[in-house]
Amino acid sequence: MITTAFLIGNLNKEHGGAQQLLYNICSSLPNKEFDITVYYMFGEGTFQKQFERGGVNVVPLNSKSNYDIRTFFGLVNRLRKQRPDILHTNSPISGAWGRVAGQMAGVENIISTEHSVHTGYGPLTRYVNGLTLPLANVAVGVSHSVTRSFHDWERILLSSTTEQYTIQNGVDVQKIESQFENCESALSTHSPFSLNDTIIGTVGRLAEPKGIEYLVRSLPLVKQEYPQAKLLIVGGGPRRQKLEQLGEQVGVDDSIHFSGYVSNVYPLLPNFTVAAFPSLWEGFGLAPVETMVAEVPIVASEIDTFEEVIGDAGMLVPPKDPAALAEAITSLLDDQDRRCELGARGYDRAIERFSITNTVNAYAGLYRDLMATDA
């Protein structure tokens, strides 16, 4: 039995990719081979019950801040008692604490999954994460873009201590597709729109990296050609109020609906005529891949991550450019054949490259390899 401890900053569903990846790994690893405990630092843990229903032991650490010393030493003591074979950290600040705690507790195998491009970190996070990353045996990027984003000084520090890998995130295609039959009821539940509407949709946490403000600014330009166009923004987050105010300022608030956080977005996806993801940076981008499973054509920012993940299965435009975004969206609304072509291409790309089975198998293989090295 491989005793595996996972550490993450929070276990809140609405926070996205890192939490979903952790759930996918924990729920898919063979329980006869892996004994799993998940520790999380902050928050209410809205994902906790879902983990526990799958037989995973979940332990909230109830940290009062990013730098709560009591929580840190509490984690050290827990790891000393548990004596896990592997400690797998996620998220930059909790990952830094976890790597130091793991070393102090004598954990022999420490893995750090890096979920975001390092160029997106602020100075403090960048240095706290980067200076402690060499304490891990292995650093895993969730995309090649994340792995390439390591700063030169980080690579120098890691070169003699830490192996670097890329294990791309994945999605559960069958689970997503099984929800599509409920698309009409989902649309009526989470929006005032109907199946006959021309809907530009986006899914994501309403925070700066997602670039939603540029999508809102593009809508008046789209409506010059398609006055009936609607914008459905699925997700919650700190920038919602500012985005609502922006919609009023540019005169399209009556054509935008903010659904707030939706626990199951999959039935909503087939209702999008076009999906837009104007992110400024991303670690991977689960939402675009999930949307590709729904065969919805995508317009997205031309950033390194989306070039890797979406590629020629979507239309990529310069970031922070509402005019380019509007032009691409309008061109797809003009051309049903093109929409169908990109939708089919996206579906093929999602199932061929980004299956969650491949992701979980890669992590399980990594855990086994580390244990074999120790033997």
PDB file of C-alpha atoms in Angstrom, residues 7 53 67 70 91 100 110 114 122 147 152 156 186-187 192 195 226 232 244 286 288 292 317 330 352 354-355 360:
ATOM      1  CA  LEU A   7      -1.789  19.220   0.216  1.00  0.00           C
ATOM      2  CA  ARG A  53     -17.967  10.001  -0.547  1.00  0.00           C
ATOM      3  CA  TYR A  67       1.785  32.504   7.029  1.00  0.00           C
ATOM      4  CA  ARG A  70       0.752  27.171  14.151  1.00  0.00           C
ATOM      5  CA  SER A  91      -0.786  25.635  -5.130  1.00  0.00           C
ATOM      6  CA  VAL A 100       9.356  22.600   3.995  1.00  0.00           C
ATOM      7  CA  ILE A 110       7.806  15.078  -2.421  1.00  0.00           C
ATOM      8  CA  GLU A 114       2.607  23.602 -10.717  1.00  0.00           C
ATOM      9  CA  GLY A 122       3.438  38.364  -8.083  1.00  0.00           C
ATOM     10  CA  THR A 147       6.972  23.954 -17.524  1.00  0.00           C
ATOM     11  CA  ASP A 152      16.081  30.884 -15.409  1.00  0.00           C
ATOM     12  CA  ILE A 156      19.346  26.625 -12.043  1.00  0.00           C
ATOM     13  CA  ALA A 186     -29.955  23.978 -17.390  1.00  0.00           C
ATOM     14  CA  LEU A 187     -30.255  27.030 -19.637  1.00  0.00           C
ATOM     15  CA  PRO A 192     -33.162  34.064 -18.987  1.00  0.00           C
ATOM     16  CA  LEU A 195     -32.440  27.647 -27.134  1.00  0.00           C
ATOM     17  CA  TYR A 226     -25.888  40.668 -34.538  1.00  0.00           C
ATOM     18  CA  LEU A 232     -23.744  34.273 -20.807  1.00  0.00           C
ATOM     19  CA  GLU A 244     -21.593  44.247 -14.244  1.00  0.00           C
ATOM     20  CA  LEU A 286      -9.988  23.023 -18.344  1.00  0.00           C
ATOM     21  CA  PRO A 288     -12.045  25.338 -23.048  1.00  0.00           C
ATOM     22  CA  MET A 292     -14.560  21.324 -26.958  1.00  0.00           C
ATOM     23  CA  VAL A 317      -6.729  36.374 -31.284  1.00  0.00           C
ATOM     24  CA  THR A 330     -18.747  37.657 -35.686  1.00  0.00           C
ATOM     25  CA  GLU A 352      -7.353  12.263 -28.342  1.00  0.00           C
ATOM     26  CA  PHE A 354      -6.774  15.388 -22.976  1.00  0.00           C
ATOM     27  CA  SER A 355      -8.393  12.308 -21.477  1.00  0.00           C
ATOM     28  CA  VAL A 360      -4.354   9.867 -13.819  1.00  0.00           C
TER      29      VAL A 360
END
